[in-house]
Amino acid sequence: MFMILISHLSTVDASPTGFLWYNDEHGHELNNSSSKLMSWTHDHRIEELKEQFNRAQRIALDNPIANEKWTSLQTDANRIDKRARLIEQHLIAKEKS
């Protein structure tokens, strides 16, 4: 009886393994270098969108025809949509963690 009690107490603090698959390492978590690469790509894409918007806005101001105004408004709308999607993704990721 004493041996059973000792073996039971020694396994109480041990981390579960085996059938509890959700406690095991999955291997698809991002490491530091992967997250840096993704953030650099993300930052690069944001800068590219800002440049496109600024270019379209300058053209619309220099040559205020309907087509140029439409392009400027369209790039601004694209930027707003992308920002909204990024915020949604951030909130979803925050809820999961």
mmCIF file of N, CA and C in Angstrom:
data_model
loop_
_atom_site.group_PDB
_atom_site.id
_atom_site.type_symbol
_atom_site.label_atom_id
_atom_site.label_comp_id
_atom_site.label_asym_id
_atom_site.label_seq_id
_atom_site.Cartn_x
_atom_site.Cartn_y
_atom_site.Cartn_z
ATOM 1 N N MET A 1 0.824 -1.185 0.000
ATOM 2 C CA MET A 1 0.000 0.000 0.000
ATOM 3 C C MET A 1 0.879 1.264 0.000
ATOM 4 N N PHE A 2 1.929 1.230 0.788
ATOM 5 C CA PHE A 2 2.838 2.360 0.883
ATOM 6 C C PHE A 2 3.513 2.634 -0.462
ATOM 7 N N MET A 3 3.894 1.583 -1.202
ATOM 8 C CA MET A 3 4.537 1.729 -2.515
ATOM 9 C C MET A 3 3.570 2.330 -3.534
ATOM 10 N N ILE A 4 2.319 1.955 -3.466
ATOM 11 C CA ILE A 4 1.316 2.515 -4.383
ATOM 12 C C ILE A 4 1.158 4.004 -4.116
ATOM 13 N N LEU A 5 1.116 4.376 -2.860
ATOM 14 C CA LEU A 5 0.991 5.781 -2.494
ATOM 15 C C LEU A 5 2.190 6.585 -2.980
ATOM 16 N N ILE A 6 3.387 6.072 -2.839
ATOM 17 C CA ILE A 6 4.596 6.759 -3.298
ATOM 18 C C ILE A 6 4.595 6.898 -4.817
ATOM 19 N N SER A 7 4.232 5.840 -5.537
ATOM 20 C CA SER A 7 4.212 5.929 -7.003
ATOM 21 C C SER A 7 3.145 6.903 -7.480
ATOM 22 N N HIS A 8 2.021 6.945 -6.781
ATOM 23 C CA HIS A 8 0.962 7.881 -7.158
ATOM 24 C C HIS A 8 1.404 9.323 -6.905
ATOM 25 N N LEU A 9 2.019 9.581 -5.785
ATOM 26 C CA LEU A 9 2.469 10.934 -5.463
ATOM 27 C C LEU A 9 3.596 11.398 -6.378
ATOM 28 N N SER A 10 4.413 10.487 -6.851
ATOM 29 C CA SER A 10 5.511 10.884 -7.732
ATOM 30 C C SER A 10 5.019 11.258 -9.126
ATOM 31 N N THR A 11 3.863 10.767 -9.519
ATOM 32 C CA THR A 11 3.335 11.087 -10.850
ATOM 33 C C THR A 11 2.338 12.228 -10.829
ATOM 34 N N VAL A 12 1.955 12.710 -9.673
ATOM 35 C CA VAL A 12 0.974 13.796 -9.599
ATOM 36 C C VAL A 12 1.534 15.072 -10.212
ATOM 37 N N ASP A 13 2.785 15.393 -9.927
ATOM 38 C CA ASP A 13 3.376 16.634 -10.428
ATOM 39 C C ASP A 13 3.966 16.504 -11.823
ATOM 40 N N ALA A 14 4.036 15.300 -12.358
ATOM 41 C CA ALA A 14 4.622 15.098 -13.687
ATOM 42 C C ALA A 14 3.678 15.643 -14.752
ATOM 43 N N SER A 15 4.239 16.193 -15.812
ATOM 44 C CA SER A 15 3.401 16.709 -16.892
ATOM 45 C C SER A 15 2.813 15.544 -17.677
ATOM 46 N N PRO A 16 1.553 15.652 -18.087
ATOM 47 C CA PRO A 16 0.902 14.552 -18.799
ATOM 48 C C PRO A 16 1.489 14.366 -20.193
ATOM 49 N N THR A 17 1.537 13.135 -20.639
ATOM 50 C CA THR A 17 2.036 12.812 -21.977
ATOM 51 C C THR A 17 1.124 11.781 -22.603
ATOM 52 N N GLY A 18 1.419 11.420 -23.835
ATOM 53 C CA GLY A 18 0.682 10.330 -24.481
ATOM 54 C C GLY A 18 -0.592 10.806 -25.124
ATOM 55 N N PHE A 19 -1.717 10.343 -24.623
ATOM 56 C CA PHE A 19 -2.993 10.627 -25.272
ATOM 57 C C PHE A 19 -3.386 12.098 -25.184
ATOM 58 N N LEU A 20 -2.757 12.864 -24.326
ATOM 59 C CA LEU A 20 -3.048 14.292 -24.237
ATOM 60 C C LEU A 20 -2.231 15.035 -25.294
ATOM 61 N N TRP A 21 -2.605 14.856 -26.533
ATOM 62 C CA TRP A 21 -1.849 15.382 -27.671
ATOM 63 C C TRP A 21 -1.757 16.893 -27.661
ATOM 64 N N TYR A 22 -2.713 17.575 -27.061
ATOM 65 C CA TYR A 22 -2.692 19.033 -27.091
ATOM 66 C C TYR A 22 -1.604 19.607 -26.189
ATOM 67 N N ASN A 23 -1.017 18.797 -25.318
ATOM 68 C CA ASN A 23 0.090 19.277 -24.491
ATOM 69 C C ASN A 23 1.438 19.053 -25.153
ATOM 70 N N ASP A 24 1.474 18.244 -26.202
ATOM 71 C CA ASP A 24 2.732 17.946 -26.878
ATOM 72 C C ASP A 24 3.125 19.094 -27.792
ATOM 73 N N GLU A 25 4.407 19.157 -28.133
ATOM 74 C CA GLU A 25 4.896 20.151 -29.084
ATOM 75 C C GLU A 25 4.419 19.764 -30.475
ATOM 76 N N HIS A 26 3.938 20.729 -31.223
ATOM 77 C CA HIS A 26 3.405 20.437 -32.548
ATOM 78 C C HIS A 26 4.411 20.682 -33.655
ATOM 79 N N GLY A 27 5.364 21.539 -33.441
ATOM 80 C CA GLY A 27 6.375 21.799 -34.452
ATOM 81 C C GLY A 27 5.994 22.880 -35.447
ATOM 82 N N HIS A 28 4.761 23.383 -35.389
ATOM 83 C CA HIS A 28 4.385 24.424 -36.340
ATOM 84 C C HIS A 28 4.322 25.807 -35.689
ATOM 85 N N GLU A 29 4.755 25.914 -34.461
ATOM 86 C CA GLU A 29 4.814 27.220 -33.830
ATOM 87 C C GLU A 29 5.945 28.026 -34.465
ATOM 88 N N LEU A 30 5.739 29.318 -34.533
ATOM 89 C CA LEU A 30 6.742 30.182 -35.150
ATOM 90 C C LEU A 30 7.907 30.385 -34.192
ATOM 91 N N ASN A 31 9.093 30.254 -34.730
ATOM 92 C CA ASN A 31 10.252 30.592 -33.916
ATOM 93 C C ASN A 31 10.583 32.062 -34.145
ATOM 94 N N ASN A 32 11.576 32.550 -33.497
ATOM 95 C CA ASN A 32 11.902 33.971 -33.527
ATOM 96 C C ASN A 32 12.279 34.448 -34.926
ATOM 97 N N SER A 33 13.082 33.660 -35.653
ATOM 98 C CA SER A 33 13.514 34.092 -36.982
ATOM 99 C C SER A 33 12.346 34.099 -37.961
ATOM 100 N N SER A 34 11.424 33.137 -37.841
ATOM 101 C CA SER A 34 10.259 33.109 -38.728
ATOM 102 C C SER A 34 9.361 34.305 -38.482
ATOM 103 N N SER A 35 9.140 34.641 -37.217
ATOM 104 C CA SER A 35 8.273 35.777 -36.922
ATOM 105 C C SER A 35 8.916 37.088 -37.373
ATOM 106 N N LYS A 36 10.250 37.193 -37.265
ATOM 107 C CA LYS A 36 10.928 38.403 -37.749
ATOM 108 C C LYS A 36 10.795 38.532 -39.257
ATOM 109 N N LEU A 37 10.931 37.406 -39.971
ATOM 110 C CA LEU A 37 10.798 37.424 -41.422
ATOM 111 C C LEU A 37 9.383 37.813 -41.821
ATOM 112 N N MET A 38 8.387 37.268 -41.122
ATOM 113 C CA MET A 38 7.005 37.604 -41.439
ATOM 114 C C MET A 38 6.714 39.066 -41.141
ATOM 115 N N SER A 39 7.240 39.585 -40.040
ATOM 116 C CA SER A 39 6.990 40.985 -39.713
ATOM 117 C C SER A 39 7.705 41.900 -40.703
ATOM 118 N N TRP A 40 8.906 41.493 -41.173
ATOM 119 C CA TRP A 40 9.609 42.305 -42.165
ATOM 120 C C TRP A 40 8.811 42.331 -43.464
ATOM 121 N N THR A 41 8.292 41.174 -43.898
ATOM 122 C CA THR A 41 7.486 41.111 -45.118
ATOM 123 C C THR A 41 6.236 41.949 -44.957
ATOM 124 N N HIS A 42 5.614 41.862 -43.789
ATOM 125 C CA HIS A 42 4.410 42.635 -43.506
ATOM 126 C C HIS A 42 4.725 44.128 -43.537
ATOM 127 N N ASP A 43 5.810 44.544 -42.885
ATOM 128 C CA ASP A 43 6.201 45.951 -42.872
ATOM 129 C C ASP A 43 6.517 46.441 -44.280
ATOM 130 N N HIS A 44 7.185 45.601 -45.068
ATOM 131 C CA HIS A 44 7.518 45.964 -46.444
ATOM 132 C C HIS A 44 6.241 46.183 -47.255
ATOM 133 N N ARG A 45 5.250 45.326 -47.086
ATOM 134 C CA ARG A 45 3.983 45.455 -47.820
ATOM 135 C C ARG A 45 3.242 46.720 -47.392
ATOM 136 N N ILE A 46 3.276 47.045 -46.113
ATOM 137 C CA ILE A 46 2.619 48.266 -45.635
ATOM 138 C C ILE A 46 3.279 49.495 -46.239
ATOM 139 N N GLU A 47 4.607 49.510 -46.270
ATOM 140 C CA GLU A 47 5.319 50.641 -46.864
ATOM 141 C C GLU A 47 4.994 50.771 -48.352
ATOM 142 N N GLU A 48 4.890 49.644 -49.031
ATOM 143 C CA GLU A 48 4.550 49.659 -50.455
ATOM 144 C C GLU A 48 3.157 50.242 -50.675
ATOM 145 N N LEU A 49 2.194 49.874 -49.829
ATOM 146 C CA LEU A 49 0.844 50.427 -49.939
ATOM 147 C C LEU A 49 0.833 51.928 -49.661
ATOM 148 N N LYS A 50 1.614 52.368 -48.688
ATOM 149 C CA LYS A 50 1.695 53.803 -48.397
ATOM 150 C C LYS A 50 2.263 54.567 -49.585
ATOM 151 N N GLU A 51 3.303 53.999 -50.212
ATOM 152 C CA GLU A 51 3.900 54.654 -51.379
ATOM 153 C C GLU A 51 2.912 54.726 -52.539
ATOM 154 N N GLN A 52 2.167 53.653 -52.770
ATOM 155 C CA GLN A 52 1.170 53.652 -53.842
ATOM 156 C C GLN A 52 0.116 54.723 -53.591
ATOM 157 N N PHE A 53 -0.343 54.829 -52.352
ATOM 158 C CA PHE A 53 -1.352 55.827 -52.025
ATOM 159 C C PHE A 53 -0.807 57.237 -52.204
ATOM 160 N N ASN A 54 0.397 57.476 -51.705
ATOM 161 C CA ASN A 54 0.986 58.814 -51.840
ATOM 162 C C ASN A 54 1.199 59.192 -53.299
ATOM 163 N N ARG A 55 1.650 58.224 -54.109
ATOM 164 C CA ARG A 55 1.848 58.476 -55.538
ATOM 165 C C ARG A 55 0.514 58.811 -56.212
ATOM 166 N N ALA A 56 -0.521 58.035 -55.922
ATOM 167 C CA ALA A 56 -1.831 58.287 -56.525
ATOM 168 C C ALA A 56 -2.398 59.622 -56.060
ATOM 169 N N GLN A 57 -2.171 59.968 -54.814
ATOM 170 C CA GLN A 57 -2.666 61.241 -54.299
ATOM 171 C C GLN A 57 -1.943 62.420 -54.954
ATOM 172 N N ARG A 58 -0.619 62.307 -55.140
ATOM 173 C CA ARG A 58 0.120 63.388 -55.812
ATOM 174 C C ARG A 58 -0.354 63.565 -57.249
ATOM 175 N N ILE A 59 -0.557 62.449 -57.958
ATOM 176 C CA ILE A 59 -1.025 62.527 -59.348
ATOM 177 C C ILE A 59 -2.403 63.165 -59.400
ATOM 178 N N ALA A 60 -3.275 62.801 -58.454
ATOM 179 C CA ALA A 60 -4.626 63.372 -58.429
ATOM 180 C C ALA A 60 -4.588 64.867 -58.145
ATOM 181 N N LEU A 61 -3.667 65.309 -57.306
ATOM 182 C CA LEU A 61 -3.571 66.738 -57.014
ATOM 183 C C LEU A 61 -2.954 67.510 -58.176
ATOM 184 N N ASP A 62 -1.975 66.903 -58.864
ATOM 185 C CA ASP A 62 -1.332 67.570 -59.994
ATOM 186 C C ASP A 62 -2.232 67.607 -61.222
ATOM 187 N N ASN A 63 -3.018 66.578 -61.420
ATOM 188 C CA ASN A 63 -3.859 66.460 -62.607
ATOM 189 C C ASN A 63 -5.255 66.024 -62.157
ATOM 190 N N PRO A 64 -6.065 66.968 -61.694
ATOM 191 C CA PRO A 64 -7.336 66.605 -61.066
ATOM 192 C C PRO A 64 -8.443 66.223 -62.058
ATOM 193 N N ILE A 65 -8.236 65.162 -62.801
ATOM 194 C CA ILE A 65 -9.312 64.652 -63.643
ATOM 195 C C ILE A 65 -9.997 63.516 -62.883
ATOM 196 N N ALA A 66 -11.165 63.157 -63.328
ATOM 197 C CA ALA A 66 -11.986 62.185 -62.605
ATOM 198 C C ALA A 66 -11.275 60.841 -62.434
ATOM 199 N N ASN A 67 -10.553 60.401 -63.471
ATOM 200 C CA ASN A 67 -9.882 59.105 -63.411
ATOM 201 C C ASN A 67 -8.806 59.083 -62.331
ATOM 202 N N GLU A 68 -8.031 60.164 -62.217
ATOM 203 C CA GLU A 68 -6.974 60.227 -61.211
ATOM 204 C C GLU A 68 -7.560 60.317 -59.802
ATOM 205 N N LYS A 69 -8.642 61.057 -59.660
ATOM 206 C CA LYS A 69 -9.304 61.125 -58.356
ATOM 207 C C LYS A 69 -9.825 59.753 -57.953
ATOM 208 N N TRP A 70 -10.405 59.043 -58.920
ATOM 209 C CA TRP A 70 -10.936 57.709 -58.651
ATOM 210 C C TRP A 70 -9.814 56.754 -58.217
ATOM 211 N N THR A 71 -8.668 56.818 -58.888
ATOM 212 C CA THR A 71 -7.534 55.963 -58.523
ATOM 213 C C THR A 71 -7.064 56.266 -57.107
ATOM 214 N N SER A 72 -7.004 57.549 -56.761
ATOM 215 C CA SER A 72 -6.589 57.937 -55.416
ATOM 216 C C SER A 72 -7.565 57.420 -54.364
ATOM 217 N N LEU A 73 -8.849 57.586 -54.625
ATOM 218 C CA LEU A 73 -9.857 57.093 -53.685
ATOM 219 C C LEU A 73 -9.823 55.575 -53.565
ATOM 220 N N GLN A 74 -9.588 54.920 -54.686
ATOM 221 C CA GLN A 74 -9.560 53.459 -54.687
ATOM 222 C C GLN A 74 -8.365 52.920 -53.887
ATOM 223 N N THR A 75 -7.198 53.536 -54.051
ATOM 224 C CA THR A 75 -6.033 53.072 -53.283
ATOM 225 C C THR A 75 -6.218 53.356 -51.794
ATOM 226 N N ASP A 76 -6.868 54.471 -51.470
ATOM 227 C CA ASP A 76 -7.145 54.770 -50.066
ATOM 228 C C ASP A 76 -8.122 53.750 -49.490
ATOM 229 N N ALA A 77 -9.131 53.379 -50.258
ATOM 230 C CA ALA A 77 -10.091 52.369 -49.807
ATOM 231 C C ALA A 77 -9.409 51.017 -49.623
ATOM 232 N N ASN A 78 -8.498 50.670 -50.522
ATOM 233 C CA ASN A 78 -7.754 49.411 -50.382
ATOM 234 C C ASN A 78 -6.932 49.410 -49.101
ATOM 235 N N ARG A 79 -6.308 50.539 -48.815
ATOM 236 C CA ARG A 79 -5.490 50.640 -47.607
ATOM 237 C C ARG A 79 -6.350 50.507 -46.350
ATOM 238 N N ILE A 80 -7.514 51.126 -46.359
ATOM 239 C CA ILE A 80 -8.421 51.038 -45.213
ATOM 240 C C ILE A 80 -8.912 49.607 -45.034
ATOM 241 N N ASP A 81 -9.259 48.936 -46.141
ATOM 242 C CA ASP A 81 -9.705 47.540 -46.060
ATOM 243 C C ASP A 81 -8.615 46.643 -45.500
ATOM 244 N N LYS A 82 -7.393 46.823 -45.962
ATOM 245 C CA LYS A 82 -6.285 45.999 -45.468
ATOM 246 C C LYS A 82 -6.044 46.258 -43.984
ATOM 247 N N ARG A 83 -6.144 47.503 -43.571
ATOM 248 C CA ARG A 83 -5.965 47.834 -42.158
ATOM 249 C C ARG A 83 -7.052 47.167 -41.315
ATOM 250 N N ALA A 84 -8.292 47.183 -41.799
ATOM 251 C CA ALA A 84 -9.385 46.544 -41.062
ATOM 252 C C ALA A 84 -9.169 45.040 -40.958
ATOM 253 N N ARG A 85 -8.710 44.411 -42.057
ATOM 254 C CA ARG A 85 -8.451 42.969 -42.016
ATOM 255 C C ARG A 85 -7.321 42.636 -41.051
ATOM 256 N N LEU A 86 -6.274 43.462 -41.021
ATOM 257 C CA LEU A 86 -5.164 43.229 -40.096
ATOM 258 C C LEU A 86 -5.611 43.366 -38.644
ATOM 259 N N ILE A 87 -6.472 44.334 -38.379
ATOM 260 C CA ILE A 87 -6.986 44.505 -37.019
ATOM 261 C C ILE A 87 -7.817 43.294 -36.621
ATOM 262 N N GLU A 88 -8.670 42.806 -37.540
ATOM 263 C CA GLU A 88 -9.469 41.614 -37.254
ATOM 264 C C GLU A 88 -8.576 40.411 -36.985
ATOM 265 N N GLN A 89 -7.535 40.222 -37.801
ATOM 266 C CA GLN A 89 -6.622 39.099 -37.600
ATOM 267 C C GLN A 89 -5.910 39.211 -36.261
ATOM 268 N N HIS A 90 -5.531 40.430 -35.900
ATOM 269 C CA HIS A 90 -4.853 40.642 -34.623
ATOM 270 C C HIS A 90 -5.782 40.303 -33.459
ATOM 271 N N LEU A 91 -7.049 40.724 -33.554
ATOM 272 C CA LEU A 91 -7.995 40.437 -32.483
ATOM 273 C C LEU A 91 -8.275 38.944 -32.370
ATOM 274 N N ILE A 92 -8.370 38.259 -33.513
ATOM 275 C CA ILE A 92 -8.594 36.812 -33.494
ATOM 276 C C ILE A 92 -7.405 36.108 -32.864
ATOM 277 N N ALA A 93 -6.197 36.520 -33.241
ATOM 278 C CA ALA A 93 -4.995 35.909 -32.671
ATOM 279 C C ALA A 93 -4.901 36.188 -31.174
ATOM 280 N N LYS A 94 -5.315 37.378 -30.765
ATOM 281 C CA LYS A 94 -5.273 37.733 -29.351
ATOM 282 C C LYS A 94 -6.269 36.898 -28.553
ATOM 283 N N GLU A 95 -7.450 36.622 -29.134
ATOM 284 C CA GLU A 95 -8.445 35.795 -28.455
ATOM 285 C C GLU A 95 -7.962 34.364 -28.302
ATOM 286 N N LYS A 96 -7.234 33.862 -29.297
ATOM 287 C CA LYS A 96 -6.760 32.481 -29.250
ATOM 288 C C LYS A 96 -5.665 32.285 -28.218
ATOM 289 N N SER A 97 -4.893 33.342 -27.958
ATOM 290 C CA SER A 97 -3.776 33.182 -27.010
ATOM 291 C C SER A 97 -4.180 33.467 -25.596
#
